PDB file of N, CA, C and O in Angstrom:
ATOM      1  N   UNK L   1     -93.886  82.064-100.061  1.00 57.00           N
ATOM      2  CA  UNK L   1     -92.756  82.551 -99.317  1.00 57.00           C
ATOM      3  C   UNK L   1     -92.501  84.011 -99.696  1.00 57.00           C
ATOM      4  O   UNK L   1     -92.563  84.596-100.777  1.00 57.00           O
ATOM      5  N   UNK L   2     -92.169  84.441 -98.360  1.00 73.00           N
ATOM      6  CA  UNK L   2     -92.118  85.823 -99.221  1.00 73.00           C
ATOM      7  C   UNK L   2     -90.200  86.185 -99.211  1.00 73.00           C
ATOM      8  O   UNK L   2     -89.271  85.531 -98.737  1.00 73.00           O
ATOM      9  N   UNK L   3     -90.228  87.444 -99.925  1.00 80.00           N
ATOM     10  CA  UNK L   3     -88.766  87.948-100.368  1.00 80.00           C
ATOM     11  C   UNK L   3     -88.537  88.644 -99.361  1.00 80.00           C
ATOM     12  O   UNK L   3     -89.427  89.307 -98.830  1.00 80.00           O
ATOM     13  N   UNK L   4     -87.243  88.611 -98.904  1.00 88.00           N
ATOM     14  CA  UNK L   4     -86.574  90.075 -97.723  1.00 88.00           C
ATOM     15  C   UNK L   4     -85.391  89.793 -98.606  1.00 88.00           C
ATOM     16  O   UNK L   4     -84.868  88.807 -99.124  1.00 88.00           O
ATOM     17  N   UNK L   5     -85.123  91.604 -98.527  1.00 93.00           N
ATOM     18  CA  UNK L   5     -84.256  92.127 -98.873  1.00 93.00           C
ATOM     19  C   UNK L   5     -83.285  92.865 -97.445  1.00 93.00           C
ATOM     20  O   UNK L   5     -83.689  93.295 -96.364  1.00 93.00           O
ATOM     21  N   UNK L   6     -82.080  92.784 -97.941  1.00 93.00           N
ATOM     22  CA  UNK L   6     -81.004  93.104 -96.538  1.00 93.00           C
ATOM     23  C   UNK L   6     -79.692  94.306 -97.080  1.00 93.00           C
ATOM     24  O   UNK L   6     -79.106  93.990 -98.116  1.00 93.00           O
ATOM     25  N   UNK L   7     -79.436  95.099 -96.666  1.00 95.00           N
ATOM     26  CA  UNK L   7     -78.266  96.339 -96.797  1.00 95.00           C
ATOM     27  C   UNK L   7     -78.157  96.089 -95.533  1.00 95.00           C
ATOM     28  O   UNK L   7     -78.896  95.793 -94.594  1.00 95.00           O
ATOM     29  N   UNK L   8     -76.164  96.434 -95.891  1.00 96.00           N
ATOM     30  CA  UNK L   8     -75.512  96.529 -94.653  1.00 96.00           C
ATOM     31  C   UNK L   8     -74.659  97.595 -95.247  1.00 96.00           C
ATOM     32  O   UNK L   8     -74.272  97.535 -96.415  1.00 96.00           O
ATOM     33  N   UNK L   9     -74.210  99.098 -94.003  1.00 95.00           N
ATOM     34  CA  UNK L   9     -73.713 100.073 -94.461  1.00 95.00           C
ATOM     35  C   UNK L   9     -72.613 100.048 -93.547  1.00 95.00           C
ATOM     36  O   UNK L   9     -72.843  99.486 -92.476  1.00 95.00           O
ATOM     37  N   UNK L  10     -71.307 100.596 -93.744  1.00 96.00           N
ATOM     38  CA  UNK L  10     -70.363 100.442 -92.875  1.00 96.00           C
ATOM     39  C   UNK L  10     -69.533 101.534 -93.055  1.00 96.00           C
ATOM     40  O   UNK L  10     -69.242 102.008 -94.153  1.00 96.00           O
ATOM     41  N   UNK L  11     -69.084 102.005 -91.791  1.00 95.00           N
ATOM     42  CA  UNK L  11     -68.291 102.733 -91.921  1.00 95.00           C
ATOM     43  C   UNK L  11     -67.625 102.923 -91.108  1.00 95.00           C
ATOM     44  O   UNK L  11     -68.251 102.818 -90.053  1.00 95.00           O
ATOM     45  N   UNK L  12     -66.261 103.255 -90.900  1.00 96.00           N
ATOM     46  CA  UNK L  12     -64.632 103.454 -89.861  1.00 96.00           C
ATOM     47  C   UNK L  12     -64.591 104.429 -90.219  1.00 96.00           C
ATOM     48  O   UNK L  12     -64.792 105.005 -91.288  1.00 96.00           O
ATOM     49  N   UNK L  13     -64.110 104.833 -88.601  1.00 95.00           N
ATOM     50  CA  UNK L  13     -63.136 106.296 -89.015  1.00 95.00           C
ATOM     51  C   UNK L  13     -62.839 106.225 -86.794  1.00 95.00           C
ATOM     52  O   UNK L  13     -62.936 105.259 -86.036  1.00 95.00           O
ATOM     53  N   UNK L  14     -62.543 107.469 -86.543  1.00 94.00           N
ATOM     54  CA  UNK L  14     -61.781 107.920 -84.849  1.00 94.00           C
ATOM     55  C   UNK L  14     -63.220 107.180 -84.152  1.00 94.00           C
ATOM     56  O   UNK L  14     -64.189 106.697 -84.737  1.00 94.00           O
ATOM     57  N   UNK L  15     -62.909 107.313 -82.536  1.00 93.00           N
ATOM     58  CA  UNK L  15     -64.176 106.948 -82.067  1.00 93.00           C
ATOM     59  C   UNK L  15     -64.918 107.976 -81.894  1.00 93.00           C
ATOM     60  O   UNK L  15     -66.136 107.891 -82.052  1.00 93.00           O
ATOM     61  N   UNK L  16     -64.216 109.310 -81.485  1.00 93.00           N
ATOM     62  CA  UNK L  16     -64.958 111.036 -81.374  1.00 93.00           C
ATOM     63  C   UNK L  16     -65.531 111.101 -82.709  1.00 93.00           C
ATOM     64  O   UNK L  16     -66.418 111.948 -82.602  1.00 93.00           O
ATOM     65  N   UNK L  17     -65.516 110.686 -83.879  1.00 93.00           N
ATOM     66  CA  UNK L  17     -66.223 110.513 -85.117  1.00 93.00           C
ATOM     67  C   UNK L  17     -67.171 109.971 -85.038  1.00 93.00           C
ATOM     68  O   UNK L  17     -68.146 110.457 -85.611  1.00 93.00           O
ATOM     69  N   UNK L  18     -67.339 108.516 -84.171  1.00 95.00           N
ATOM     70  CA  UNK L  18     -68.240 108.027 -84.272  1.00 95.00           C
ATOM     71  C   UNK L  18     -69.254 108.113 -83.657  1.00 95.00           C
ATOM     72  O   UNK L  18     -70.237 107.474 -84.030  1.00 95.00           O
ATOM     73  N   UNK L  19     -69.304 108.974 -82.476  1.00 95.00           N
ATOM     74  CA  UNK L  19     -70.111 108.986 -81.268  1.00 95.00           C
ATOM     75  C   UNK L  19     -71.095 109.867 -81.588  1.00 95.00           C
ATOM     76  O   UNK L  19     -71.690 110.022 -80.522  1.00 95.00           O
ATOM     77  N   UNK L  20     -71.789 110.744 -82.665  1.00 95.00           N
ATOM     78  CA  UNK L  20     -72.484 111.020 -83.236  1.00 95.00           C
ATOM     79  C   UNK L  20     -73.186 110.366 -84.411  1.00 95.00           C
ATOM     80  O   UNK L  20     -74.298 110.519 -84.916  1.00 95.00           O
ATOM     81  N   UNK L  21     -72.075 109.532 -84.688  1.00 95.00           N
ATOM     82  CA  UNK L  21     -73.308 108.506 -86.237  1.00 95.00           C
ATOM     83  C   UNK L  21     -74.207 107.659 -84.924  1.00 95.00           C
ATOM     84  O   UNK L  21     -75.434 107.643 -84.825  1.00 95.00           O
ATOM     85  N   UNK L  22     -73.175 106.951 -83.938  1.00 96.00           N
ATOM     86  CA  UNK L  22     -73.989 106.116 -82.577  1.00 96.00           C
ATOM     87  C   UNK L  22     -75.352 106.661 -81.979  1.00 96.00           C
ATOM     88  O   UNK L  22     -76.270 105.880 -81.730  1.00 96.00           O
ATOM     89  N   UNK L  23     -75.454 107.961 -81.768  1.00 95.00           N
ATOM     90  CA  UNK L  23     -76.141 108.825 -81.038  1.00 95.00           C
ATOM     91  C   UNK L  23     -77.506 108.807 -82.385  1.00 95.00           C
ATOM     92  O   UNK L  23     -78.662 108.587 -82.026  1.00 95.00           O
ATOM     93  N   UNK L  24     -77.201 109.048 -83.810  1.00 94.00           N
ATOM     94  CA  UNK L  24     -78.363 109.218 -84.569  1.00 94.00           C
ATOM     95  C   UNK L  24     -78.421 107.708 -84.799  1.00 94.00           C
ATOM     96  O   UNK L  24     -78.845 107.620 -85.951  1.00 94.00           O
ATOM     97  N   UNK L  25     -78.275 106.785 -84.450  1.00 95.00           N
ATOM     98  CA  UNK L  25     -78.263 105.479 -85.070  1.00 95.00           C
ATOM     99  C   UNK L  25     -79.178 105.065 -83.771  1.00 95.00           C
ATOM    100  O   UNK L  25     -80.169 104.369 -83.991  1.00 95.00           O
ATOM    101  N   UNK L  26     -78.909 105.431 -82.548  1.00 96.00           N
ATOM    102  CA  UNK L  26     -79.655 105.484 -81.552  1.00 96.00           C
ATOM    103  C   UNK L  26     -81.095 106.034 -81.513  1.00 96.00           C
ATOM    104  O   UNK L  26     -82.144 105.545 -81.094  1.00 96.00           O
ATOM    105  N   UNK L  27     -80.865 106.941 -81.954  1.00 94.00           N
ATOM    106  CA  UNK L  27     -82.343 107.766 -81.387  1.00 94.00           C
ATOM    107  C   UNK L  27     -83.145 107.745 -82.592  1.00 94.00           C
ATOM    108  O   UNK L  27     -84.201 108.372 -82.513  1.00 94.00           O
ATOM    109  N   UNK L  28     -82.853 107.083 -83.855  1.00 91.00           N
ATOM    110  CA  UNK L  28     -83.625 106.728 -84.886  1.00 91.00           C
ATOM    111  C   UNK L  28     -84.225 104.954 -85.228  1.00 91.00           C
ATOM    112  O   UNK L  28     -84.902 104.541 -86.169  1.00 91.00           O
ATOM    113  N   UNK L  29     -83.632 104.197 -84.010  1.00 92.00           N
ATOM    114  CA  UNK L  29     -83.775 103.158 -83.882  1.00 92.00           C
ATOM    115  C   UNK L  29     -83.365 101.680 -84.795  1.00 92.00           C
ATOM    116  O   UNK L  29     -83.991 100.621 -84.849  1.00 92.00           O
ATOM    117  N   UNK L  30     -82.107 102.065 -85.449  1.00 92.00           N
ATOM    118  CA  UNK L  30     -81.475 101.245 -86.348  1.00 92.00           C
ATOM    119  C   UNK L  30     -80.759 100.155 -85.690  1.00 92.00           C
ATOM    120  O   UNK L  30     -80.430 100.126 -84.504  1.00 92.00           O
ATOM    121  N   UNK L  31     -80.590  99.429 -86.413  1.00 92.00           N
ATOM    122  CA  UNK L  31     -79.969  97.939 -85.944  1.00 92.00           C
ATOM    123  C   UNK L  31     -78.757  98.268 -86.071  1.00 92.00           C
ATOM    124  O   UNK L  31     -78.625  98.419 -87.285  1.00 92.00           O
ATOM    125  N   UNK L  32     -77.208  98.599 -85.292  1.00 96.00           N
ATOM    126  CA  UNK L  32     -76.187  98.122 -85.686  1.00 96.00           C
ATOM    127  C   UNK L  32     -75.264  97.410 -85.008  1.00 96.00           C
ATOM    128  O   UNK L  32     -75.722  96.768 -84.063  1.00 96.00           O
ATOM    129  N   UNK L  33     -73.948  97.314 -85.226  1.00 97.00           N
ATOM    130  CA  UNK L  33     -72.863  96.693 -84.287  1.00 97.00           C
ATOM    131  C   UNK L  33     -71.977  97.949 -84.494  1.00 97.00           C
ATOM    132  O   UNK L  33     -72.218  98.779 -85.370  1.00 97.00           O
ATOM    133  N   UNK L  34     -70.843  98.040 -83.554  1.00 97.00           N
ATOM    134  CA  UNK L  34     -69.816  98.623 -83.207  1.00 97.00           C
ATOM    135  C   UNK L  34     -68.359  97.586 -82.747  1.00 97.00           C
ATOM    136  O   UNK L  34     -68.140  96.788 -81.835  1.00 97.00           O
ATOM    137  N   UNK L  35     -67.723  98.003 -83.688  1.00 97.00           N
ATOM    138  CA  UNK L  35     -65.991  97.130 -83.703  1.00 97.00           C
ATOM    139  C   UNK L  35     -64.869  97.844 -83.267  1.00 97.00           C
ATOM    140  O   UNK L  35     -64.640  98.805 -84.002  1.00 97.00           O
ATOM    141  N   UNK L  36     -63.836  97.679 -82.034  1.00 95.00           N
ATOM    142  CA  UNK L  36     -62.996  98.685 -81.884  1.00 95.00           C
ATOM    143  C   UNK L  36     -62.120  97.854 -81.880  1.00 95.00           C
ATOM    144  O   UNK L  36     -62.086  96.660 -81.586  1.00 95.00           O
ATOM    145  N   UNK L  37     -61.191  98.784 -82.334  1.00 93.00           N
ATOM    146  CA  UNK L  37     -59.373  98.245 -82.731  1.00 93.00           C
ATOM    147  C   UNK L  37     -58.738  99.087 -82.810  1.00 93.00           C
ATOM    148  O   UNK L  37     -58.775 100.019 -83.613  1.00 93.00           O
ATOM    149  N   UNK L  38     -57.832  98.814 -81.708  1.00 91.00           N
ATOM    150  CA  UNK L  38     -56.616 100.070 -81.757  1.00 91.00           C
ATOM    151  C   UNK L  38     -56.419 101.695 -82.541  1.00 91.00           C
ATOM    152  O   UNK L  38     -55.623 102.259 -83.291  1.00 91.00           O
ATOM    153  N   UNK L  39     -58.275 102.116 -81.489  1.00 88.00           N
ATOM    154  CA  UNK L  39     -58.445 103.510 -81.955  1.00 88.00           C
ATOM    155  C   UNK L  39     -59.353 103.412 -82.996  1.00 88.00           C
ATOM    156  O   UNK L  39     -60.281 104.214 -82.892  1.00 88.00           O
ATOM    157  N   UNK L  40     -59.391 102.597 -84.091  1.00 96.00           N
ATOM    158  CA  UNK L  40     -60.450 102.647 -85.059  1.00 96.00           C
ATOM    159  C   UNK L  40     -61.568 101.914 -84.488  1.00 96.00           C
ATOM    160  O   UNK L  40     -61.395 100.946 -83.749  1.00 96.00           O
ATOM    161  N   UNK L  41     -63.106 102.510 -84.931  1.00 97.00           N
ATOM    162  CA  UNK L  41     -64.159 102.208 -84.900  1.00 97.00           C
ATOM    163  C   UNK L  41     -64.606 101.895 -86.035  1.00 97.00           C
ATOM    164  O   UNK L  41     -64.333 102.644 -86.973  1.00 97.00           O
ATOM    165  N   UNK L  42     -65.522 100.548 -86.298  1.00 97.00           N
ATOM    166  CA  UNK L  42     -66.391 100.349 -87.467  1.00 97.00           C
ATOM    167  C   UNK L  42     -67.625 100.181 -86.592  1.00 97.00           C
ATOM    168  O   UNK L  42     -67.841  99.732 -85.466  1.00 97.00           O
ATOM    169  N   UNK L  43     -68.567 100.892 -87.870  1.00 97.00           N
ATOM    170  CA  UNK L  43     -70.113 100.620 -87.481  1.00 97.00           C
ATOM    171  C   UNK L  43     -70.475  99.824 -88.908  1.00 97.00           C
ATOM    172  O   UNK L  43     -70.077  99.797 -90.072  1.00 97.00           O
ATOM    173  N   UNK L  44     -71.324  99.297 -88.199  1.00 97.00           N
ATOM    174  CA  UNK L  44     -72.187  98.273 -89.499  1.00 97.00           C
ATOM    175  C   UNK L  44     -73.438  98.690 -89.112  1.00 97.00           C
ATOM    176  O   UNK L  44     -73.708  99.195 -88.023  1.00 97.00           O
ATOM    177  N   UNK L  45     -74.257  98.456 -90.087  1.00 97.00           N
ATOM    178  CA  UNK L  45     -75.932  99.084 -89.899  1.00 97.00           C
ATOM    179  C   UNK L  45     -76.493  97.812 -90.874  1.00 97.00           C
ATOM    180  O   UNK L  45     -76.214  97.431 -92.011  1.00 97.00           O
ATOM    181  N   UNK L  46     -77.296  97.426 -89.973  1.00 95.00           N
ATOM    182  CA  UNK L  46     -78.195  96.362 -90.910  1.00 95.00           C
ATOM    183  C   UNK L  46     -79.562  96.799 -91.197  1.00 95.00           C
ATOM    184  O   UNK L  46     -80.445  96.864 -90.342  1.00 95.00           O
ATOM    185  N   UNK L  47     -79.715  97.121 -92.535  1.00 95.00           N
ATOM    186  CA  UNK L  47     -81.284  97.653 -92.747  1.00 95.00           C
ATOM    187  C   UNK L  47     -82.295  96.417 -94.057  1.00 95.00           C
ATOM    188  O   UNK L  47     -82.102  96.209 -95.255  1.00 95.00           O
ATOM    189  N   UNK L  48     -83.197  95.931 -93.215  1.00 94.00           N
ATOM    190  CA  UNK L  48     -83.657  95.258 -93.849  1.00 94.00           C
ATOM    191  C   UNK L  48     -85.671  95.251 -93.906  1.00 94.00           C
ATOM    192  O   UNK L  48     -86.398  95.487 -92.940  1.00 94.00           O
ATOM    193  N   UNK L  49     -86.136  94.901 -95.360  1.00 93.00           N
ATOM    194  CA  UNK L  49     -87.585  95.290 -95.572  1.00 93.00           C
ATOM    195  C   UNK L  49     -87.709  94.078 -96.607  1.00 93.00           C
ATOM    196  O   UNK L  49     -86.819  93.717 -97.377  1.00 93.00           O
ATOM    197  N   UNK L  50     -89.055  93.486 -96.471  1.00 93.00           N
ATOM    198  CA  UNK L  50     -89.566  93.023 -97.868  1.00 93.00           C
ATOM    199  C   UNK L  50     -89.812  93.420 -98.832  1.00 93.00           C
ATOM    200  O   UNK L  50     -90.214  92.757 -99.788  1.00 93.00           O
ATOM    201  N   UNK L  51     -89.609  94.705 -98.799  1.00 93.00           N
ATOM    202  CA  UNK L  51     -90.481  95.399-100.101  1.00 93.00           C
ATOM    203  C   UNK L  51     -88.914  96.611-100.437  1.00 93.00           C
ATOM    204  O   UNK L  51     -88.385  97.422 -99.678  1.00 93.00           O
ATOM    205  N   UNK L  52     -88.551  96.194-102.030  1.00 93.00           N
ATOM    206  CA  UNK L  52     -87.227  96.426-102.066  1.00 93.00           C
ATOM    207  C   UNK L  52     -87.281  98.306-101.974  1.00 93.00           C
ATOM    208  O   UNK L  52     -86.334  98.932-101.498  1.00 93.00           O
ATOM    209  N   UNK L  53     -88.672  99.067-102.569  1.00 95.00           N
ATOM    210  CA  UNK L  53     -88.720 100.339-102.586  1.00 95.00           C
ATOM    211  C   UNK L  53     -88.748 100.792-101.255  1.00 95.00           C
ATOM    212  O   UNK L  53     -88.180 101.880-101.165  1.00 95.00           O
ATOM    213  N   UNK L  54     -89.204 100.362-100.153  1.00 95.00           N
ATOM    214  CA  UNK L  54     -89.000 100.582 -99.006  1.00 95.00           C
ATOM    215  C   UNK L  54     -87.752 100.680 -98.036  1.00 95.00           C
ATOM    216  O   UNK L  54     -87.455 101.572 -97.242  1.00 95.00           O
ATOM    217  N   UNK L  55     -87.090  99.452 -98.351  1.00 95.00           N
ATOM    218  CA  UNK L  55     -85.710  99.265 -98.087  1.00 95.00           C
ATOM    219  C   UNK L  55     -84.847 100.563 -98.993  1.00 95.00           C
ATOM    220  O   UNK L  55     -84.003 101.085 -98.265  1.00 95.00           O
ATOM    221  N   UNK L  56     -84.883 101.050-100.126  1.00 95.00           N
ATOM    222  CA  UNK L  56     -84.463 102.056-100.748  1.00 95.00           C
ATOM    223  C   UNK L  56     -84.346 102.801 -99.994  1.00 95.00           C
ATOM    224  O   UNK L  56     -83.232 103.240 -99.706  1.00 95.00           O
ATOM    225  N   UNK L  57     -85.797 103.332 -99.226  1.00 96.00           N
ATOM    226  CA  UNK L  57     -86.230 104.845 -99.006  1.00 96.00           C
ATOM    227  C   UNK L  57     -85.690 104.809 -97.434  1.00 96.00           C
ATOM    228  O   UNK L  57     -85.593 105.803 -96.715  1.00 96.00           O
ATOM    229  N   UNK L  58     -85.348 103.404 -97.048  1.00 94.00           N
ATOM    230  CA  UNK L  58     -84.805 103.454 -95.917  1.00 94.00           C
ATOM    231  C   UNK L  58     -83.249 103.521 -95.879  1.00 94.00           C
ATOM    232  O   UNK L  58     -82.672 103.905 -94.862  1.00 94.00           O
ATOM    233  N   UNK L  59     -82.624 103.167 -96.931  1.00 95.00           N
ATOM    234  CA  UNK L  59     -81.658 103.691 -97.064  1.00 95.00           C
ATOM    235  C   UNK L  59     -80.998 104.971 -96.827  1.00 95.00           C
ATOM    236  O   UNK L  59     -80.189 105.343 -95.977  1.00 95.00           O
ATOM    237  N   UNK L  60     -81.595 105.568 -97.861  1.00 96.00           N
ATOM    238  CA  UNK L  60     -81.748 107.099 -98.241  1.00 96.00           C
ATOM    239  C   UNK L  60     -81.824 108.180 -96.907  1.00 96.00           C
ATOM    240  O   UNK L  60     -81.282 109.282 -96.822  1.00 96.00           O
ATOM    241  N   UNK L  61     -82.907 107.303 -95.639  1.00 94.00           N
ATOM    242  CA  UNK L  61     -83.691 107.860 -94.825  1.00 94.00           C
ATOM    243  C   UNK L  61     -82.013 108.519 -93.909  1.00 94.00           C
ATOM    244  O   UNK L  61     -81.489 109.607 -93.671  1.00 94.00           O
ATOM    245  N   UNK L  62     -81.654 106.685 -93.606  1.00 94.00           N
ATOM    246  CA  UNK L  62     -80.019 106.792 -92.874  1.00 94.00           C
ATOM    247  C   UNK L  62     -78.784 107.498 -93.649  1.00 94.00           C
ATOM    248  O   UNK L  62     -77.814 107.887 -92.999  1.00 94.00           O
ATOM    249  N   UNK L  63     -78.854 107.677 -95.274  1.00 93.00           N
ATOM    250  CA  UNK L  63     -77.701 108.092 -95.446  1.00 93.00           C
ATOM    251  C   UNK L  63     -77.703 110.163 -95.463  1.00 93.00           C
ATOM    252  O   UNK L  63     -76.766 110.958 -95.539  1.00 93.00           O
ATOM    253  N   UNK L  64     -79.373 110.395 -95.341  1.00 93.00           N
ATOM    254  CA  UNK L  64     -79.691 111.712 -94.981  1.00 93.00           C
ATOM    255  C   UNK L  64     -79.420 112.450 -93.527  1.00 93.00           C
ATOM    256  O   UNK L  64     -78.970 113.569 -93.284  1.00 93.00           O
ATOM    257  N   UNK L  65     -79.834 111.474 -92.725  1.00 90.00           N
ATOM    258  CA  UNK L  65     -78.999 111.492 -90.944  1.00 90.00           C
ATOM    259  C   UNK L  65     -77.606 111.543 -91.026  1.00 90.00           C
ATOM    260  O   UNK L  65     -77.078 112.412 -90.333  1.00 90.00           O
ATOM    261  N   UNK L  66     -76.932 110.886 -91.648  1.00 90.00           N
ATOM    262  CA  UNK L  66     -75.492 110.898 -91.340  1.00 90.00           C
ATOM    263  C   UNK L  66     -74.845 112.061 -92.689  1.00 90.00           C
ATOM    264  O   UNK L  66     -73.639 112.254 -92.538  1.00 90.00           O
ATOM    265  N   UNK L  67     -75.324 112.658 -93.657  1.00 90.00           N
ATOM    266  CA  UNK L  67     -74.787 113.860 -94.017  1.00 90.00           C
ATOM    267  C   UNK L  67     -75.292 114.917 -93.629  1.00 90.00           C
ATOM    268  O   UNK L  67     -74.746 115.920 -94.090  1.00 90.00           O
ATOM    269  N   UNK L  68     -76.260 115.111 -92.850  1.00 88.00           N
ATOM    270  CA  UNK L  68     -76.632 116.073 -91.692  1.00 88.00           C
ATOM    271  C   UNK L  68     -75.208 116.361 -91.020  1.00 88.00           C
ATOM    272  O   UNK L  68     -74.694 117.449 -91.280  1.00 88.00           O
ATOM    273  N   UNK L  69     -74.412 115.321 -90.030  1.00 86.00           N
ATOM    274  CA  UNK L  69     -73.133 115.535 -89.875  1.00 86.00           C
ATOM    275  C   UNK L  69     -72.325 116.609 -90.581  1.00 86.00           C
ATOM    276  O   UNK L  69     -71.858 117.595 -90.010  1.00 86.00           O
ATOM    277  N   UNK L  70     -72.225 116.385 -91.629  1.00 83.00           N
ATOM    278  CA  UNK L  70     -71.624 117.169 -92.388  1.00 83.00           C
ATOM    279  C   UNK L  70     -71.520 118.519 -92.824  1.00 83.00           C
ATOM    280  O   UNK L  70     -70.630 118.987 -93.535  1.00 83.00           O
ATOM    281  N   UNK L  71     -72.872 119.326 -92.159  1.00 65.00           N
ATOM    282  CA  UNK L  71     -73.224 120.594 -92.384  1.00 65.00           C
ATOM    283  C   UNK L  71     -72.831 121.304 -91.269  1.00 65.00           C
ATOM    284  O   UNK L  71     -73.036 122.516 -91.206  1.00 65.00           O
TER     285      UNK L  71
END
């Protein structure tokens, strides 16, 4: 049997906030959901690999896209 490993990343904030994490979450081909409530948005991102160094680097890969934002 083999091992899978699973990260889930989440994050809220406005929906004009979010419509750029959506857009790179899009065009980089990630798994997520989107939750709306009275103005707040949550995204969840499910990133999952068998091989736990992989799943790392895929981590890393998404949390480098979304502080791109930030510059």
């Amino acid at each position: 049997m083999t091992s899978h490993h699973h990260v889930a990343i989440a994050w809220e904030g406005s929906e004009d906030e979010s419509r750029p994490l959506q857009s790179i979450l899009r065009s980089e081909g990630y798994k997520f959901s989107v939750q709306e409530n009275k103005g707040l948005v949550r995204i969840e991102v499910q990133i999952e690999n068998e091989s736990i160094r992989q799943l790392r680097d895929d981590v890393d890969a998404l949390l480098v896209h979304f502080s791109s934002l930030e510059d």
